[in-house]
Amino acid sequence: MRLTGAGGQIPLEPKADRETVRRHNLSLVLRAVRDEGEVTRAGVSARVGLTRAAVSSLVEQLLESGFLSESGKTFSGQAGRPGTVLKVARTGVAGIGVEINVDYVSVCVVDLAGTDRVRLVEHLDNRGAPPDRVLGRAARIAAGALASAAEQELWPVGAELALPGLISEGTVRHAPNLGWTQVAAEGPFAEALAALRPGLPQLPVRSENEANVAALAELWFGGLGDVRSFLYLTGEIGVGGALVLDGELLRGAHGFAGEIGHVLVDPDGPECRCGSRGCLEQYAGQSALLRTAGIDERTGAAGVAELERRARAGETRAVAALGQAGLMLGRVLSGAVNLFDPDAVVLGGIYRPLLPWLSPPAGDELSGRVVSGLWPKYGTRLRASSPAADAVRGAAALVVRDVLADPVAFADRAAG
């Protein structure tokens, strides 16, 4: 059946059948328990608006499928008899995230509560290495994380790759700092991982831009409080960005929104790997920062730690390098703030420990360039990312989000 309106025919949504409604309600109950941490059946009923009898039936199904557990404690905060406390299970279904960056690979396994249960990091130079070799390295580290997860009776049901650059439909369209163009990452990674785990089911693999998943991790696990609209910048070899508006990631028409590292700062500036000149990355990226401070840019994380040490000691060259980077960050950020009006700007990656030196020049630029001088009213809104939120945890949590949205689809994996 169709209705015809001024804009043409508008299809009517089909009426939901009983099974669809039940799956939806199972998701509601599971997410309610996850959000509360510990809650009784009566508490779930009050939160989701279903009758206690309906909630009890749904809870029993989730307990039987291994998604929930009962703690044995009782709670009498609700009217009526005390109820046993429900929690999401600490074993069973989980998610695994794999971040591949220029100078490291990081792997994280999270449980249904989003708790970081396994984490492995290896510092590797992936610049210029063949993609299959890099994906094979990442698969090896992921296989080790999966083995550690199995020892805790955790069974990831999918893997999410967090990758730098332009990502679309499982393909890295362009990642200049890795030297990748039109690289299909998901299939080769899945095959390499399967080869390391003979006899086990092949994990579904998806991919996402690393700044996007870092921003989602900040939204889900960070210390933003009620802030639901923010601009996120992550500093690594490159500079990535993501914009969250009203709790939703802004992807753009082709999924490439947030490439703030390649915003023009100076048309006559240094040549960038993206093919342009004078990009923000050439002033505020990790390599540029270390080089300007007189530190070997190939030293990676150790070089960033040395930069922080020198800045704390007041070394002129280190402080000047950070001042220039903060200035350029502020100029670019002021344009983004004028355009999108976020509640906060969050700096992650290498910027988090360096914020004490980046913040003053960046804040001055924001104060002087944001329309109507509004930025001084929001001085606390330029902030460091939370240590509890990073790209690899966000990637793993994306897998768990799918489970929470439709637990029935994963019920056969909940017990391993």
Tab-separated table of C-alpha atoms in Angstrom:
chain	number	residue	atom	x	y	z
A	1	MET	CA	0.000	0.000	0.000
A	2	ARG	CA	1.258	3.483	-0.848
A	3	LEU	CA	0.216	7.036	-0.049
A	4	THR	CA	0.614	9.747	-2.638
A	5	GLY	CA	1.746	13.165	-1.420
A	6	ALA	CA	2.978	16.371	-2.964
A	7	GLY	CA	6.424	14.888	-3.369
A	8	GLY	CA	5.222	11.677	-5.034
A	9	GLN	CA	4.510	8.240	-3.621
A	10	ILE	CA	5.613	7.538	-0.052
A	11	PRO	CA	5.887	3.859	0.894
A	12	LEU	CA	4.259	2.800	4.142
A	13	GLU	CA	6.517	0.964	6.565
A	14	PRO	CA	5.528	-2.693	6.894
A	15	LYS	CA	4.006	-3.636	10.215
A	16	ALA	CA	6.601	-5.213	12.497
A	17	ASP	CA	5.984	-8.889	13.224
A	18	ARG	CA	6.185	-10.418	16.682
A	19	GLU	CA	9.721	-11.760	16.206
A	20	THR	CA	11.023	-8.359	15.085
A	21	VAL	CA	9.483	-6.717	18.142
A	22	ARG	CA	11.007	-9.335	20.444
A	23	ARG	CA	14.468	-8.882	18.950
A	24	HIS	CA	14.133	-5.139	19.396
A	25	ASN	CA	13.082	-5.568	23.018
A	26	LEU	CA	15.949	-7.965	23.712
A	27	SER	CA	18.297	-5.263	22.494
A	28	LEU	CA	16.583	-2.663	24.693
A	29	VAL	CA	16.965	-4.833	27.784
A	30	LEU	CA	20.578	-5.783	27.069
A	31	ARG	CA	21.581	-2.171	26.461
A	32	ALA	CA	19.745	-1.055	29.600
A	33	VAL	CA	21.707	-3.517	31.733
A	34	ARG	CA	24.960	-2.514	30.046
A	35	ASP	CA	24.278	1.196	30.614
A	36	GLU	CA	23.297	0.746	34.270
A	37	GLY	CA	26.173	-1.597	35.111
A	38	GLU	CA	24.139	-3.353	37.798
A	39	VAL	CA	20.335	-3.342	37.850
A	40	THR	CA	17.367	-5.484	38.849
A	41	ARG	CA	14.595	-6.644	36.555
A	42	ALA	CA	12.357	-3.998	38.119
A	43	GLY	CA	14.976	-1.360	37.347
A	44	VAL	CA	15.149	-2.487	33.725
A	45	SER	CA	11.367	-2.350	33.490
A	46	ALA	CA	11.332	1.220	34.752
A	47	ARG	CA	14.089	2.234	32.315
A	48	VAL	CA	12.722	0.702	29.103
A	49	GLY	CA	8.990	1.048	29.739
A	50	LEU	CA	8.072	-2.636	29.433
A	51	THR	CA	6.073	-4.615	31.969
A	52	ARG	CA	7.971	-6.565	34.595
A	53	ALA	CA	6.587	-9.818	33.178
A	54	ALA	CA	7.860	-8.933	29.688
A	55	VAL	CA	11.255	-7.913	31.051
A	56	SER	CA	11.556	-11.129	33.080
A	57	SER	CA	10.906	-13.210	29.961
A	58	LEU	CA	13.471	-11.248	27.954
A	59	VAL	CA	16.026	-11.422	30.774
A	60	GLU	CA	15.643	-15.212	30.990
A	61	GLN	CA	16.402	-15.499	27.267
A	62	LEU	CA	19.474	-13.279	27.617
A	63	LEU	CA	20.667	-15.268	30.643
A	64	GLU	CA	20.203	-18.540	28.794
A	65	SER	CA	22.084	-17.201	25.754
A	66	GLY	CA	25.027	-16.071	27.906
A	67	PHE	CA	24.671	-12.309	27.419
A	68	LEU	CA	23.707	-11.569	31.030
A	69	SER	CA	24.669	-12.923	34.427
A	70	GLU	CA	23.144	-12.647	37.896
A	71	SER	CA	25.494	-11.459	40.610
A	72	GLY	CA	23.729	-13.128	43.518
A	73	LYS	CA	23.317	-9.768	45.253
A	74	THR	CA	19.882	-8.399	45.987
A	75	PHE	CA	18.647	-4.850	45.765
A	76	SER	CA	15.498	-3.480	47.367
A	77	GLY	CA	15.449	0.072	45.986
A	78	GLN	CA	12.300	-0.634	43.986
A	79	ALA	CA	8.850	-1.243	45.453
A	80	GLY	CA	8.081	-4.898	46.144
A	81	ARG	CA	10.370	-7.817	46.879
A	82	PRO	CA	14.150	-7.416	46.591
A	83	GLY	CA	15.475	-8.530	43.195
A	84	THR	CA	18.719	-10.128	42.131
A	85	VAL	CA	21.186	-7.882	40.348
A	86	LEU	CA	21.808	-8.320	36.628
A	87	LYS	CA	25.066	-7.508	34.830
A	88	VAL	CA	26.334	-8.094	31.310
A	89	ALA	CA	28.394	-11.270	31.138
A	90	ARG	CA	32.163	-10.964	31.483
A	91	THR	CA	32.657	-13.994	29.245
A	92	GLY	CA	31.299	-14.973	25.856
A	93	VAL	CA	30.762	-12.517	23.017
A	94	ALA	CA	33.398	-9.791	22.571
A	95	GLY	CA	34.851	-7.501	19.923
A	96	ILE	CA	38.395	-7.062	18.637
A	97	GLY	CA	39.851	-3.856	17.223
A	98	VAL	CA	43.073	-3.634	15.209
A	99	GLU	CA	44.700	-0.255	14.606
A	100	ILE	CA	47.315	-0.138	11.854
A	101	ASN	CA	49.282	3.075	11.862
A	102	VAL	CA	52.511	4.283	10.353
A	103	ASP	CA	54.787	3.296	13.228
A	104	TYR	CA	52.780	0.804	15.286
A	105	VAL	CA	50.041	-1.817	15.340
A	106	SER	CA	47.687	-1.955	18.321
A	107	VAL	CA	45.107	-4.656	19.100
A	108	CYS	CA	42.381	-4.547	21.728
A	109	VAL	CA	39.659	-6.971	22.842
A	110	VAL	CA	36.660	-5.578	24.737
A	111	ASP	CA	33.794	-7.418	26.406
A	112	LEU	CA	30.090	-6.556	26.227
A	113	ALA	CA	30.520	-3.835	28.834
A	114	GLY	CA	33.183	-2.176	26.671
A	115	THR	CA	35.903	-3.085	29.164
A	116	ASP	CA	39.406	-3.353	27.745
A	117	ARG	CA	40.351	-6.994	28.457
A	118	VAL	CA	43.338	-7.652	26.178
A	119	ARG	CA	45.721	-5.120	24.651
A	120	LEU	CA	48.855	-5.683	22.585
A	121	VAL	CA	51.004	-3.001	20.929
A	122	GLU	CA	54.036	-3.441	18.691
A	123	HIS	CA	56.053	-0.513	17.390
A	124	LEU	CA	56.777	-1.229	13.735
A	125	ASP	CA	57.851	0.901	10.808
A	126	ASN	CA	55.087	0.311	8.266
A	127	ARG	CA	56.054	3.148	5.924
A	128	GLY	CA	56.629	1.885	2.425
A	129	ALA	CA	56.152	-1.780	3.396
A	130	PRO	CA	53.939	-3.839	1.048
A	131	PRO	CA	50.341	-3.787	2.319
A	132	ASP	CA	50.128	-7.592	2.497
A	133	ARG	CA	53.165	-7.650	4.762
A	134	VAL	CA	51.710	-4.978	7.063
A	135	LEU	CA	48.332	-6.729	7.181
A	136	GLY	CA	50.119	-10.011	7.914
A	137	ARG	CA	51.965	-8.396	10.838
A	138	ALA	CA	48.688	-7.064	12.174
A	139	ALA	CA	47.049	-10.490	11.801
A	140	ARG	CA	49.873	-12.098	13.786
A	141	ILE	CA	49.389	-9.657	16.667
A	142	ALA	CA	45.609	-10.085	16.480
A	143	ALA	CA	45.984	-13.876	16.640
A	144	GLY	CA	47.969	-13.488	19.858
A	145	ALA	CA	45.251	-11.240	21.305
A	146	LEU	CA	42.566	-13.766	20.356
A	147	ALA	CA	44.496	-16.518	22.112
A	148	SER	CA	44.706	-14.386	25.265
A	149	ALA	CA	40.987	-13.616	24.990
A	150	ALA	CA	40.153	-17.323	24.729
A	151	GLU	CA	41.999	-17.912	28.010
A	152	GLN	CA	39.471	-15.509	29.556
A	153	GLU	CA	36.583	-17.291	27.783
A	154	LEU	CA	36.002	-14.339	25.489
A	155	TRP	CA	35.055	-15.010	21.864
A	156	PRO	CA	35.189	-11.994	19.526
A	157	VAL	CA	32.508	-12.213	16.841
A	158	GLY	CA	34.114	-9.732	14.477
A	159	ALA	CA	37.160	-7.548	13.906
A	160	GLU	CA	37.262	-3.850	13.069
A	161	LEU	CA	40.332	-2.370	11.392
A	162	ALA	CA	41.191	1.235	12.288
A	163	LEU	CA	43.245	2.669	9.428
A	164	PRO	CA	44.679	6.086	8.560
A	165	GLY	CA	43.562	7.813	5.392
A	166	LEU	CA	40.474	7.675	3.195
A	167	ILE	CA	38.513	4.467	3.795
A	168	SER	CA	35.513	3.397	1.725
A	169	GLU	CA	33.800	0.031	1.257
A	170	GLY	CA	36.672	-1.913	2.782
A	171	THR	CA	39.297	-0.208	0.628
A	172	VAL	CA	41.980	2.256	1.651
A	173	ARG	CA	41.511	4.767	-1.136
A	174	HIS	CA	44.499	6.851	-0.119
A	175	ALA	CA	46.759	6.714	2.942
A	176	PRO	CA	49.739	8.905	1.989
A	177	ASN	CA	51.770	8.291	5.134
A	178	LEU	CA	51.566	4.521	4.673
A	179	GLY	CA	52.045	4.853	0.924
A	180	TRP	CA	48.797	2.953	0.220
A	181	THR	CA	46.471	3.716	-2.670
A	182	GLN	CA	43.422	1.580	-3.554
A	183	VAL	CA	44.388	-1.167	-1.104
A	184	ALA	CA	41.707	-3.723	-0.213
A	185	ALA	CA	42.470	-4.352	3.457
A	186	GLU	CA	39.607	-6.385	4.896
A	187	GLY	CA	39.887	-9.555	2.786
A	188	PRO	CA	43.675	-9.983	3.007
A	189	PHE	CA	43.630	-9.347	6.766
A	190	ALA	CA	40.814	-11.858	7.301
A	191	GLU	CA	42.647	-14.482	5.239
A	192	ALA	CA	45.947	-13.901	7.022
A	193	LEU	CA	44.224	-14.195	10.396
A	194	ALA	CA	42.366	-17.355	9.355
A	195	ALA	CA	45.640	-18.964	8.251
A	196	LEU	CA	47.003	-18.422	11.765
A	197	ARG	CA	43.926	-20.042	13.352
A	198	PRO	CA	43.355	-23.283	11.418
A	199	GLY	CA	40.117	-25.053	12.203
A	200	LEU	CA	38.447	-21.941	13.639
A	201	PRO	CA	35.736	-19.879	11.929
A	202	GLN	CA	36.964	-16.926	9.894
A	203	LEU	CA	36.110	-13.670	11.644
A	204	PRO	CA	34.077	-11.065	9.755
A	205	VAL	CA	36.263	-7.997	9.200
A	206	ARG	CA	35.312	-4.387	8.575
A	207	SER	CA	37.365	-1.186	8.418
A	208	GLU	CA	37.014	2.437	9.478
A	209	ASN	CA	39.115	5.586	9.560
A	210	GLU	CA	41.170	5.680	12.771
A	211	ALA	CA	40.188	9.244	13.701
A	212	ASN	CA	36.512	8.312	13.377
A	213	VAL	CA	36.776	5.386	15.784
A	214	ALA	CA	38.912	7.435	18.183
A	215	ALA	CA	36.170	10.073	18.252
A	216	LEU	CA	33.552	7.387	18.931
A	217	ALA	CA	35.698	6.012	21.753
A	218	GLU	CA	35.825	9.511	23.235
A	219	LEU	CA	32.044	9.746	22.971
A	220	TRP	CA	31.473	6.338	24.584
A	221	PHE	CA	34.326	6.070	27.102
A	222	GLY	CA	35.791	9.555	27.519
A	223	GLY	CA	35.134	12.279	30.049
A	224	LEU	CA	32.923	14.559	27.948
A	225	GLY	CA	29.924	14.396	30.266
A	226	ASP	CA	26.892	15.837	28.500
A	227	VAL	CA	28.875	17.036	25.475
A	228	ARG	CA	27.432	15.390	22.343
A	229	SER	CA	28.896	17.652	19.641
A	230	PHE	CA	32.651	17.970	19.370
A	231	LEU	CA	35.556	18.142	16.971
A	232	TYR	CA	38.222	15.482	17.543
A	233	LEU	CA	41.822	15.760	16.343
A	234	THR	CA	44.359	12.990	16.644
A	235	GLY	CA	48.024	13.668	16.132
A	236	GLU	CA	50.212	10.857	14.845
A	237	ILE	CA	52.574	10.875	11.847
A	238	GLY	CA	49.591	12.508	10.156
A	239	VAL	CA	46.800	14.619	11.631
A	240	GLY	CA	43.360	13.059	11.573
A	241	GLY	CA	40.047	14.591	12.450
A	242	ALA	CA	36.438	13.632	13.069
A	243	LEU	CA	33.289	15.566	13.838
A	244	VAL	CA	30.542	14.263	16.122
A	245	LEU	CA	27.241	16.160	16.042
A	246	ASP	CA	24.468	15.276	18.502
A	247	GLY	CA	26.144	11.958	19.218
A	248	GLU	CA	26.428	10.943	15.558
A	249	LEU	CA	29.574	10.783	13.457
A	250	LEU	CA	29.533	13.136	10.455
A	251	ARG	CA	30.902	11.096	7.546
A	252	GLY	CA	30.301	13.343	4.538
A	253	ALA	CA	28.890	12.384	1.146
A	254	HIS	CA	31.631	9.820	0.429
A	255	GLY	CA	32.712	8.911	3.959
A	256	PHE	CA	35.829	11.081	3.862
A	257	ALA	CA	34.859	13.920	6.226
A	258	GLY	CA	37.448	14.981	8.781
A	259	GLU	CA	40.661	15.119	6.745
A	260	ILE	CA	41.732	18.195	8.686
A	261	GLY	CA	45.425	17.321	8.449
A	262	HIS	CA	45.307	18.308	4.793
A	263	VAL	CA	43.661	21.681	5.293
A	264	LEU	CA	45.839	24.375	3.709
A	265	VAL	CA	47.875	26.507	6.101
A	266	ASP	CA	50.397	28.045	3.696
A	267	PRO	CA	50.220	27.598	-0.103
A	268	ASP	CA	53.975	28.131	-0.283
A	269	GLY	CA	54.708	25.738	2.578
A	270	PRO	CA	56.458	22.350	2.493
A	271	GLU	CA	55.312	19.685	0.072
A	272	CYS	CA	52.961	17.156	1.666
A	273	ARG	CA	52.695	13.426	0.912
A	274	CYS	CA	49.111	14.015	-0.217
A	275	GLY	CA	50.449	15.949	-3.230
A	276	SER	CA	49.582	19.444	-1.978
A	277	ARG	CA	51.742	21.967	-0.159
A	278	GLY	CA	51.558	23.661	3.226
A	279	CYS	CA	49.065	21.264	4.840
A	280	LEU	CA	48.495	21.397	8.596
A	281	GLU	CA	50.271	18.049	8.877
A	282	GLN	CA	53.498	19.682	7.720
A	283	TYR	CA	53.455	21.913	10.800
A	284	ALA	CA	51.653	19.905	13.481
A	285	GLY	CA	52.171	16.254	12.541
A	286	GLN	CA	54.512	14.082	14.600
A	287	SER	CA	57.335	14.102	12.067
A	288	ALA	CA	57.166	17.869	11.606
A	289	LEU	CA	57.093	18.484	15.355
A	290	LEU	CA	60.094	16.286	16.068
A	291	ARG	CA	62.068	17.615	13.119
A	292	THR	CA	61.453	21.244	14.126
A	293	ALA	CA	62.442	20.453	17.707
A	294	GLY	CA	65.742	18.911	16.543
A	295	ILE	CA	64.724	15.302	17.371
A	296	ASP	CA	65.113	12.411	14.937
A	297	GLU	CA	61.632	12.022	13.437
A	298	ARG	CA	62.181	8.265	13.025
A	299	THR	CA	62.206	7.776	16.807
A	300	GLY	CA	58.387	7.774	16.964
A	301	ALA	CA	56.861	7.414	20.429
A	302	ALA	CA	60.265	7.682	22.096
A	303	GLY	CA	60.830	10.947	20.233
A	304	VAL	CA	57.492	12.339	21.428
A	305	ALA	CA	58.417	11.445	25.021
A	306	GLU	CA	61.760	13.208	24.526
A	307	LEU	CA	59.966	16.278	23.121
A	308	GLU	CA	57.752	16.391	26.201
A	309	ARG	CA	60.806	16.044	28.468
A	310	ARG	CA	62.620	18.884	26.723
A	311	ALA	CA	59.533	21.101	26.830
A	312	ARG	CA	59.152	20.497	30.568
A	313	ALA	CA	62.797	21.495	30.965
A	314	GLY	CA	62.075	24.716	29.074
A	315	GLU	CA	64.359	23.943	26.133
A	316	THR	CA	63.884	26.828	23.696
A	317	ARG	CA	63.780	24.820	20.471
A	318	ALA	CA	61.257	22.292	21.808
A	319	VAL	CA	58.973	24.993	23.214
A	320	ALA	CA	59.195	26.947	19.936
A	321	ALA	CA	58.287	23.859	17.873
A	322	LEU	CA	55.229	23.245	20.033
A	323	GLY	CA	54.303	26.917	19.898
A	324	GLN	CA	54.348	26.925	16.102
A	325	ALA	CA	52.311	23.727	15.961
A	326	GLY	CA	49.759	25.140	18.418
A	327	LEU	CA	49.486	28.317	16.364
A	328	MET	CA	48.761	26.390	13.173
A	329	LEU	CA	46.337	24.087	14.966
A	330	GLY	CA	44.476	27.094	16.318
A	331	ARG	CA	44.174	28.696	12.897
A	332	VAL	CA	42.698	25.587	11.339
A	333	LEU	CA	40.505	24.824	14.349
A	334	SER	CA	39.049	28.330	14.366
A	335	GLY	CA	37.728	27.783	10.852
A	336	ALA	CA	36.204	24.466	11.858
A	337	VAL	CA	34.638	25.991	14.991
A	338	ASN	CA	33.135	28.819	12.941
A	339	LEU	CA	31.744	26.299	10.458
A	340	PHE	CA	30.340	23.632	12.804
A	341	ASP	CA	29.924	25.316	16.226
A	342	PRO	CA	30.962	22.308	18.352
A	343	ASP	CA	30.693	22.294	22.134
A	344	ALA	CA	34.313	21.159	22.509
A	345	VAL	CA	37.539	20.526	20.632
A	346	VAL	CA	39.310	17.370	21.809
A	347	LEU	CA	42.978	16.732	21.063
A	348	GLY	CA	44.124	13.106	21.123
A	349	GLY	CA	47.059	10.965	20.044
A	350	ILE	CA	50.398	12.686	20.622
A	351	TYR	CA	48.594	15.956	21.337
A	352	ARG	CA	47.243	14.718	24.669
A	353	PRO	CA	50.577	14.818	26.589
A	354	LEU	CA	51.702	17.914	24.682
A	355	LEU	CA	48.561	19.963	25.319
A	356	PRO	CA	50.118	22.209	28.027
A	357	TRP	CA	52.337	23.761	25.325
A	358	LEU	CA	49.906	23.527	22.398
A	359	SER	CA	46.919	24.975	24.222
A	360	PRO	CA	48.048	28.593	24.827
A	361	PRO	CA	48.853	29.482	21.187
A	362	ALA	CA	45.916	27.440	19.889
A	363	GLY	CA	43.599	29.110	22.396
A	364	ASP	CA	44.838	32.561	21.413
A	365	GLU	CA	44.078	31.834	17.752
A	366	LEU	CA	40.630	30.536	18.632
A	367	SER	CA	39.912	33.566	20.788
A	368	GLY	CA	40.912	35.950	18.011
A	369	ARG	CA	39.389	34.161	15.034
A	370	VAL	CA	36.145	32.544	16.167
A	371	VAL	CA	33.151	34.642	15.084
A	372	SER	CA	32.007	37.341	17.544
A	373	GLY	CA	34.760	36.462	19.985
A	374	LEU	CA	32.711	33.617	21.431
A	375	TRP	CA	35.642	31.340	22.198
A	376	PRO	CA	36.715	33.085	25.461
A	377	LYS	CA	33.365	31.993	26.914
A	378	TYR	CA	34.331	28.408	26.188
A	379	GLY	CA	37.932	28.416	27.344
A	380	THR	CA	37.643	25.001	28.950
A	381	ARG	CA	36.324	23.480	25.753
A	382	LEU	CA	39.763	22.915	24.259
A	383	ARG	CA	40.699	19.736	26.070
A	384	ALA	CA	42.819	16.607	26.009
A	385	SER	CA	41.313	13.273	25.068
A	386	SER	CA	40.639	10.720	27.780
A	387	PRO	CA	43.303	8.061	28.435
A	388	ALA	CA	40.419	5.555	28.468
A	389	ALA	CA	39.484	6.310	24.857
A	390	ASP	CA	41.585	5.567	21.794
A	391	ALA	CA	41.084	4.346	18.239
A	392	VAL	CA	41.665	0.654	18.862
A	393	ARG	CA	39.197	0.532	21.754
A	394	GLY	CA	36.651	2.406	19.655
A	395	ALA	CA	37.140	-0.093	16.835
A	396	ALA	CA	36.553	-3.059	19.139
A	397	ALA	CA	33.496	-1.335	20.624
A	398	LEU	CA	31.971	-0.983	17.151
A	399	VAL	CA	31.798	-4.784	16.977
A	400	VAL	CA	30.137	-4.920	20.401
A	401	ARG	CA	27.654	-2.244	19.328
A	402	ASP	CA	26.385	-4.622	16.639
A	403	VAL	CA	25.878	-7.323	19.265
A	404	LEU	CA	23.957	-4.954	21.530
A	405	ALA	CA	21.771	-3.883	18.602
A	406	ASP	CA	20.698	-7.467	17.787
A	407	PRO	CA	21.834	-10.083	20.330
A	408	VAL	CA	19.786	-12.806	18.627
A	409	ALA	CA	22.079	-12.624	15.596
A	410	PHE	CA	25.041	-13.544	17.824
A	411	ALA	CA	23.397	-15.917	20.292
A	412	ASP	CA	25.145	-18.999	18.891
A	413	ARG	CA	28.544	-17.382	19.611
A	414	ALA	CA	27.831	-16.210	23.167
A	415	ALA	CA	29.100	-19.420	24.743
A	416	GLY	CA	32.122	-19.786	22.483
